[in-house]
Tab-separated table of C-alpha atoms in Angstrom:
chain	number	residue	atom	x	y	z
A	1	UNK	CA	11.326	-28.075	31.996
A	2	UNK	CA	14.960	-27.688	32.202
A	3	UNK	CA	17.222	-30.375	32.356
A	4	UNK	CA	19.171	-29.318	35.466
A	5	UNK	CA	15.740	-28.533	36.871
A	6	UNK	CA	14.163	-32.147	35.861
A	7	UNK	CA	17.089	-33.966	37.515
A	8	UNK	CA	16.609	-32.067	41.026
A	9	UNK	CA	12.679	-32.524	41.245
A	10	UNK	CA	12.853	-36.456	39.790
A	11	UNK	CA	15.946	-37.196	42.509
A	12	UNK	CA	13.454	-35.964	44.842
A	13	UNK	CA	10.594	-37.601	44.001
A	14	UNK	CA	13.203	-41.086	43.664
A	15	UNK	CA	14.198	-40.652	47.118
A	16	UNK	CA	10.761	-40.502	48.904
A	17	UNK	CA	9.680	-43.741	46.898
A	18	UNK	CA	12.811	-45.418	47.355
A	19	UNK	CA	13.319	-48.415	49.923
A	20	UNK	CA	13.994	-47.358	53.378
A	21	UNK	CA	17.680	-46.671	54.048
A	22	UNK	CA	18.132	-46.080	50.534
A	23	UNK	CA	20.193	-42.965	48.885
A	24	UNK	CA	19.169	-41.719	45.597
A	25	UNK	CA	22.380	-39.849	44.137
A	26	UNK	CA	24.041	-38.293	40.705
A	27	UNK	CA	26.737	-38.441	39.889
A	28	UNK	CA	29.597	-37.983	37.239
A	29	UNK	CA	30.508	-41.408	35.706
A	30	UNK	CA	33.973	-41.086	33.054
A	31	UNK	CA	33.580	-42.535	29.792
A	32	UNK	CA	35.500	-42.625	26.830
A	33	UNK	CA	37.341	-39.110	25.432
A	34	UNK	CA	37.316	-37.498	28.375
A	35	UNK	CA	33.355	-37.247	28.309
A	36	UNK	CA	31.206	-37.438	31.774
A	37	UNK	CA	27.777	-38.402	31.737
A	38	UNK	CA	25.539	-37.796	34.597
A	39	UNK	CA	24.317	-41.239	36.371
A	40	UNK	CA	21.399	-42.050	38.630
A	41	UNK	CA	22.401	-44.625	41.119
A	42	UNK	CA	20.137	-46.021	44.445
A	43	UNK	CA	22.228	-47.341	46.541
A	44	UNK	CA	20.720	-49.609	48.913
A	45	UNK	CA	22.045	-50.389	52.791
A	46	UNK	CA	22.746	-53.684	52.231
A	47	UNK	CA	23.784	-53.634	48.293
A	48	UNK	CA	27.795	-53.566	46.990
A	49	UNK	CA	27.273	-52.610	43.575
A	50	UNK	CA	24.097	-50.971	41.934
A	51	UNK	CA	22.907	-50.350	38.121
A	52	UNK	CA	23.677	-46.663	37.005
A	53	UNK	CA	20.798	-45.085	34.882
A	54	UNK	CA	21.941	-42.567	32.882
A	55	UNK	CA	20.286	-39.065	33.301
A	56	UNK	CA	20.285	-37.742	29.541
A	57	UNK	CA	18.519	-40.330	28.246
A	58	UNK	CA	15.841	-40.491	30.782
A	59	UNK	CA	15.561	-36.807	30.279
A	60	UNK	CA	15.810	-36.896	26.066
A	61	UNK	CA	12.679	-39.626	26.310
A	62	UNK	CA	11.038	-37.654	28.945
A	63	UNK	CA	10.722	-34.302	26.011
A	64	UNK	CA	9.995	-36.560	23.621
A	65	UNK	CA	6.843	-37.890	25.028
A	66	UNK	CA	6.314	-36.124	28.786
A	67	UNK	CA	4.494	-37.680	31.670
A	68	UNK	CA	3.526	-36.894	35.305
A	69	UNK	CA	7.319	-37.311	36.729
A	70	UNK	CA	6.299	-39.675	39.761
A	71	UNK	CA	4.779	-41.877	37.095
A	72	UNK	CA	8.324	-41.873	35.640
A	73	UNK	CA	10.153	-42.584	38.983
A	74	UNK	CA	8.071	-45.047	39.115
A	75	UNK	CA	9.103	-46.765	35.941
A	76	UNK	CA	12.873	-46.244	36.843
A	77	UNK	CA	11.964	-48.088	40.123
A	78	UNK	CA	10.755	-51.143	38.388
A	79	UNK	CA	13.691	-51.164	35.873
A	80	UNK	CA	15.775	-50.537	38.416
A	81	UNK	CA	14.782	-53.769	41.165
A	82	UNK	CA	14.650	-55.628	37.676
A	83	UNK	CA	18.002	-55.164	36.687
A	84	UNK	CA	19.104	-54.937	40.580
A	85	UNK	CA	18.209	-58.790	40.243
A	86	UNK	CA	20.565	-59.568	37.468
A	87	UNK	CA	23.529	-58.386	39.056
A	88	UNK	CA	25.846	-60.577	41.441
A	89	UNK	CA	25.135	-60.384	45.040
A	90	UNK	CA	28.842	-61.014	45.858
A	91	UNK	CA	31.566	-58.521	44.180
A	92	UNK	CA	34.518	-61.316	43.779
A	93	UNK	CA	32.670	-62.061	40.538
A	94	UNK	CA	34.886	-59.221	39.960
A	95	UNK	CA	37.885	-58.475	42.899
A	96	UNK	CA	38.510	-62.344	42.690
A	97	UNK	CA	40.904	-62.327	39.578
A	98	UNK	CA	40.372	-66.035	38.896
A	99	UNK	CA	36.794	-65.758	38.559
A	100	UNK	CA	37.043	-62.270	36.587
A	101	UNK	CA	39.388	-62.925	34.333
A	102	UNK	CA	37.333	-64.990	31.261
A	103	UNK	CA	35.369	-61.597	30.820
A	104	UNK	CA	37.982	-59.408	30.180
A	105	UNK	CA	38.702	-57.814	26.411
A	106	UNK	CA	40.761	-55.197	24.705
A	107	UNK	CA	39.324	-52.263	22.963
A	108	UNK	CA	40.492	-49.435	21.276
A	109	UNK	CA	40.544	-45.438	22.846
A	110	UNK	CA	42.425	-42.425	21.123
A	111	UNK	CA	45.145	-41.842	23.010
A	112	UNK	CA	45.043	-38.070	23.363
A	113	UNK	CA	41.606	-37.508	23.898
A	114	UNK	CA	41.836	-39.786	26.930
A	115	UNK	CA	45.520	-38.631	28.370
A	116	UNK	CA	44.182	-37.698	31.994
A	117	UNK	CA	42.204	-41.667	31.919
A	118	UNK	CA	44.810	-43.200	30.667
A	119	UNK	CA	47.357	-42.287	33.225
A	120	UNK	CA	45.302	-44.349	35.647
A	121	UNK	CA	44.522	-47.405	33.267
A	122	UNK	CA	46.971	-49.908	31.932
A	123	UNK	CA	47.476	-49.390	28.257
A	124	UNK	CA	49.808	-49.871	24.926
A	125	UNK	CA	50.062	-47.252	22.796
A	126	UNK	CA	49.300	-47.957	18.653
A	127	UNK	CA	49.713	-45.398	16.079
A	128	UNK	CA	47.617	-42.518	17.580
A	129	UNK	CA	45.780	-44.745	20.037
A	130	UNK	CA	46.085	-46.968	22.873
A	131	UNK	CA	44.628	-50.136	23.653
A	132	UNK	CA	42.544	-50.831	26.555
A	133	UNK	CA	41.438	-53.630	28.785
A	134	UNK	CA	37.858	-53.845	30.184
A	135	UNK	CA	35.355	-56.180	31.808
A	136	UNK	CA	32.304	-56.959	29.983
A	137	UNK	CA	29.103	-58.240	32.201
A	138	UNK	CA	25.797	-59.060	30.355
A	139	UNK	CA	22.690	-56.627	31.417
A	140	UNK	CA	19.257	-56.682	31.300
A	141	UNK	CA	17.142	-53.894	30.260
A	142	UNK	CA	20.107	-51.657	29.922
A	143	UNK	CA	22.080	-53.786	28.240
A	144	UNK	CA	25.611	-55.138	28.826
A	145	UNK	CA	27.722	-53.443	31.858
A	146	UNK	CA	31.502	-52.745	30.849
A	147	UNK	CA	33.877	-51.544	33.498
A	148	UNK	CA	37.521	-50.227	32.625
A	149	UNK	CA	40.068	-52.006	34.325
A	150	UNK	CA	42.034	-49.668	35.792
A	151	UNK	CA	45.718	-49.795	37.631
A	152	UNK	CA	43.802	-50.269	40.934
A	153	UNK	CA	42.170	-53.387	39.483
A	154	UNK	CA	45.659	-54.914	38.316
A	155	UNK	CA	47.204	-54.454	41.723
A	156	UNK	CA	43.963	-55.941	43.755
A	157	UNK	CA	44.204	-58.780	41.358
A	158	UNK	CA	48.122	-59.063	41.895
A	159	UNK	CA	48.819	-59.702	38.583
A	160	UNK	CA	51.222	-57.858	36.209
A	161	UNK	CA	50.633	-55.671	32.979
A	162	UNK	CA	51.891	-58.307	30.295
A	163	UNK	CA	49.619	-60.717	32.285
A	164	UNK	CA	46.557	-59.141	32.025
A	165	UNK	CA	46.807	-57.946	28.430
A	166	UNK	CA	47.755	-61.909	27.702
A	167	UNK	CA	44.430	-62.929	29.350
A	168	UNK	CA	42.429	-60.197	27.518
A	169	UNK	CA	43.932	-60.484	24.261
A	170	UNK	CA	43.351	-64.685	24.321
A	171	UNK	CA	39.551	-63.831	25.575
A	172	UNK	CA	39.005	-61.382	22.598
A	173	UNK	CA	40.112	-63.191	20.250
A	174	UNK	CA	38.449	-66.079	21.221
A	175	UNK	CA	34.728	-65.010	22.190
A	176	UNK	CA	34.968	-62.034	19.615
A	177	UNK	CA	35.280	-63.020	16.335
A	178	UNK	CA	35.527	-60.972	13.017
A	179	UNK	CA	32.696	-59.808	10.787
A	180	UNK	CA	33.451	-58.474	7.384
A	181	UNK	CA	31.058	-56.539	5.114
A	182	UNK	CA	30.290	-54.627	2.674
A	183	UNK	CA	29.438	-51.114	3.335
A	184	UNK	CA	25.919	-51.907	1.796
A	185	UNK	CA	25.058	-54.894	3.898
A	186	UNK	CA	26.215	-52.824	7.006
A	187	UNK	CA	24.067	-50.143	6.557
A	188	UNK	CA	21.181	-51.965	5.814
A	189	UNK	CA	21.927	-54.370	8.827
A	190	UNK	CA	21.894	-51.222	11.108
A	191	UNK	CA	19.216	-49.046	9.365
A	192	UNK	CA	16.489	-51.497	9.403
A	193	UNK	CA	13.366	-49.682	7.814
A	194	UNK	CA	14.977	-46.703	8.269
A	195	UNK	CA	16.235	-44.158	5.665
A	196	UNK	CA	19.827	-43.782	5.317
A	197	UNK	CA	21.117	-40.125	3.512
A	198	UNK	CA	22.896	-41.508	0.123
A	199	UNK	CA	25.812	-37.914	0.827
A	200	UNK	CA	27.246	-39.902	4.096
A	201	UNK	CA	29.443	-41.944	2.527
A	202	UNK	CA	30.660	-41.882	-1.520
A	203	UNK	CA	28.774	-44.336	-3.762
A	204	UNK	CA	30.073	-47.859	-3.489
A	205	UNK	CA	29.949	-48.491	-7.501
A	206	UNK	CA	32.109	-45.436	-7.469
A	207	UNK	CA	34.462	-46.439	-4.143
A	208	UNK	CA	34.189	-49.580	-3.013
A	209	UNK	CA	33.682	-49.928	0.860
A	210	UNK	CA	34.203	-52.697	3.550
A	211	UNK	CA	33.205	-52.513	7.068
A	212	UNK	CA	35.434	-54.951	9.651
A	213	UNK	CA	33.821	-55.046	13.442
A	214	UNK	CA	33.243	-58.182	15.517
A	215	UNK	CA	29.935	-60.406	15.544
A	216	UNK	CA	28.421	-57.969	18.244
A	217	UNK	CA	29.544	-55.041	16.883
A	218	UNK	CA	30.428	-53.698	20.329
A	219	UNK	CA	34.371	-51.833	20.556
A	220	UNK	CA	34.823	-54.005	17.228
A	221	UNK	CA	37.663	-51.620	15.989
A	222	UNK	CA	40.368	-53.644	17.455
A	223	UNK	CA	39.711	-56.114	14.644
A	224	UNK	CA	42.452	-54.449	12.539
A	225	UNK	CA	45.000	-55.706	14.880
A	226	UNK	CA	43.988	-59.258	15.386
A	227	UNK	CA	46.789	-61.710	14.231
A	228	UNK	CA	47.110	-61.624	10.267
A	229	UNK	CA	44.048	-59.322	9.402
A	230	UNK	CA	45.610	-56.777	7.531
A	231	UNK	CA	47.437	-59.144	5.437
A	232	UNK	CA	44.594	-61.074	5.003
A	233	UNK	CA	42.218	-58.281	3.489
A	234	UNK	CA	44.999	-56.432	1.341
A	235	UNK	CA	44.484	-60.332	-0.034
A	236	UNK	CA	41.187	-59.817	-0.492
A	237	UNK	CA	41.185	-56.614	-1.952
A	238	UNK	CA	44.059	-57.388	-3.569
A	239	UNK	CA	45.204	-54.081	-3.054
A	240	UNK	CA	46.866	-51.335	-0.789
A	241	UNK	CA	44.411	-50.163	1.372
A	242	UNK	CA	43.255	-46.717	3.919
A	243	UNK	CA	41.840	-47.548	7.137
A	244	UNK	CA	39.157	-45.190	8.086
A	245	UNK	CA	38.125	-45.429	12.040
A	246	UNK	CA	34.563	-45.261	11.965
A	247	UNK	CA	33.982	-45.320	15.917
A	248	UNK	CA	35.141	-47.367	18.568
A	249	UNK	CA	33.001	-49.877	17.023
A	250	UNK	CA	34.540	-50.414	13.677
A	251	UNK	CA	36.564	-49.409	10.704
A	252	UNK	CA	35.864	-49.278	7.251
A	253	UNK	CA	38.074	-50.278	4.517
A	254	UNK	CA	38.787	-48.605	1.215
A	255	UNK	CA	41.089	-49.859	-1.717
A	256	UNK	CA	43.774	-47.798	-2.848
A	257	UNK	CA	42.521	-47.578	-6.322
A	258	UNK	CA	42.795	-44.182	-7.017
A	259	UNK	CA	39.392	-43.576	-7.460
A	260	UNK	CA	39.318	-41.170	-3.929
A	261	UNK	CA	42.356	-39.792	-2.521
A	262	UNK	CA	43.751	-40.214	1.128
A	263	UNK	CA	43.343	-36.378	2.038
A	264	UNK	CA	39.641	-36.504	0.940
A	265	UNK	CA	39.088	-39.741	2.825
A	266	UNK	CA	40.481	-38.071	5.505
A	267	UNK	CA	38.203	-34.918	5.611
A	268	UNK	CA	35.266	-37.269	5.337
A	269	UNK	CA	35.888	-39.088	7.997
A	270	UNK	CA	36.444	-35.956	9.920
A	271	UNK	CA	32.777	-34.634	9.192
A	272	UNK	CA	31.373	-37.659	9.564
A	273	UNK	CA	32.936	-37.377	13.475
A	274	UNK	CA	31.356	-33.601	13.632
A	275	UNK	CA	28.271	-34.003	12.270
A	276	UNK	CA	27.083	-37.987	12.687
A	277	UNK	CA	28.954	-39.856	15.286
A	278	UNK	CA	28.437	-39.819	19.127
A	279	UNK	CA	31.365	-37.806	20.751
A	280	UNK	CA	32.108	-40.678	23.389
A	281	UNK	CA	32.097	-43.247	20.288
A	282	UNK	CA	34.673	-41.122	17.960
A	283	UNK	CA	38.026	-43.312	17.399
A	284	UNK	CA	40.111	-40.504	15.384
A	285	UNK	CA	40.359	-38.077	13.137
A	286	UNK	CA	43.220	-39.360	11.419
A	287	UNK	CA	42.874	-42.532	9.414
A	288	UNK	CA	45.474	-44.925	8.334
A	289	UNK	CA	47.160	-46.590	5.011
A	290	UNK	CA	48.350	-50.333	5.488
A	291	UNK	CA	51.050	-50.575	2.505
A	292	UNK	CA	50.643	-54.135	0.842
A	293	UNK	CA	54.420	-54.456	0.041
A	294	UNK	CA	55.589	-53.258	2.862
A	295	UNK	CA	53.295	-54.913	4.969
A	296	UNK	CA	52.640	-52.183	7.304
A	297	UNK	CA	50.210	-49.794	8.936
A	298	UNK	CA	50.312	-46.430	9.246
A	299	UNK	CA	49.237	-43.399	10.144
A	300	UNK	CA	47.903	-41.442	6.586
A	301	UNK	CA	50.044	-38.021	5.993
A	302	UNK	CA	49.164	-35.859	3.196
């Protein structure tokens, strides 16, 4: 069955089991480079904010191993009144600044890739990026809810730009703090029992690799520009280094030791965003050299 043809007859199906007075919609939710992913929402007479289930997935596991598709709006049902419980009934958990603000943390975005978002969103541009501000709630079954704070956010909470990015910079670097590994440890961390291709990445007794993220590994990127970190590993290293931008997530280090030049770094990292990284989690294309003498990052030019 075809996807657009799945979504039609399960939306359907959702809205004749759902509660009375409830609505069963799709619709397109934003996310990061200028990606939309379709959303299943219920909205319910007497709810203000709902969990979105998103309709790829549903429809990937669905191929993967097919069943009877009221049996599976029947299972989004149950997650759904299971997370529905989880979330606040009253929204000033996030319209009321004062109670909003300890949740809210910068992350990293490229800046051209989301122009058109960005226009609407308070930012500061870095290097090829910008950084971003955004709400993070703790989930259920779907995990942890983040919501871009947007201008229309600022202005409802009355507060001004170099407030909010005050808040959310003391909150991030408070609640998320730095993890630092080796590109071996971090690949075993996230591949569990499963195999990893040796090509990815170059050998690590050849070019030595480090991996910088936070302890959650969630929009860990920004680590780089936390107070003192780039100084700090060109200590380590002892070394110049290049700055490759993983994903949103993280970045991975690499000594300038001559052993692997900039421009090849580069066009890895660029195939590793074609052919291995989730669109919506690609940071850049371009990577970046922090200069140990100069004490400065920059963008990498050939």
């Amino acid at each position: 069955m075809e996807y657009t043809v799945f979504k039609l007859r399960l939306q359907e199906i959702l809205q004749k089991k759902a509660e009375e007075g409830a609505v069963v919609e799709v619709r397109n939710i934003p996310k990061n480079n200028g990606i939309c992913r379709e959303g299943l929402l219920i909205r319910e007479p007497d709810s203000s904010i709902t969990p979105t289930i998103y309709l790829e997935q549903i429809y990937d596991a669905w191929c993967r191993e097919p069943v009877p598709l009221g049996e599976l709006a029947d299972r989004i049902l149950e997650i759904y009144r299971r997370e529905r419980k989880t979330l606040p009934e009253d929204v000033s958990f996030f319209t009321d600044f004062f109670k909003a603000r300890r949740h809210i943390y910068l992350r990293l975005v490229h800046l051209e890739k989301n122009r058109r978002q960005l226009e609407q969103m308070p930012h500061r541009k870095i290097l090829d990026l910008a950084i971003v501000c955004y709400y993070r709630m703790e989930g259920g079954e779907l995990g942890d809810a983040t919501i871009s704070v947007m201008e229309e956010h600022r202005k409802l909470w009355k507060i001004s730009e170099e407030r909010l990015f005050a808040v959310a910079r003391a909150n991030t670097l408070r609640d998320q703090k730095i993890c630092f590994l080796d590109m071996d440890q971090m690949i075993r961390e996230f591949a569990g029992d499963r195999d990893v291709p040796e090509s990815i990445f170059p050998r690590e007794d050849v070019v030595p690799m480090y991996v910088l993220t936070n302890r959650d590994k969630i929009f860990g990127a920004f680590c780089i520009f936390y107070p003192h970190v780039q100084q700090h590993i060109s200590d380590y290293l002892n070394a110049s280094y290049y700055v490759l931008p993983s994903s949103i997530h993280e970045v991975i280090l690499v000594p300038d030791s001559g052993q692997i030049s900039g421009f090849e770094l580069q066009n890895m990292v660029a195939e590793i965003n074609r052919s291995q990284v989730d669109p919506m989690e690609i940071l850049s294309d371009n990577i970046y050299y922090y200069d140990r003498e100069k004490g400065t990052l920059v963008l990498f030019e050939e």
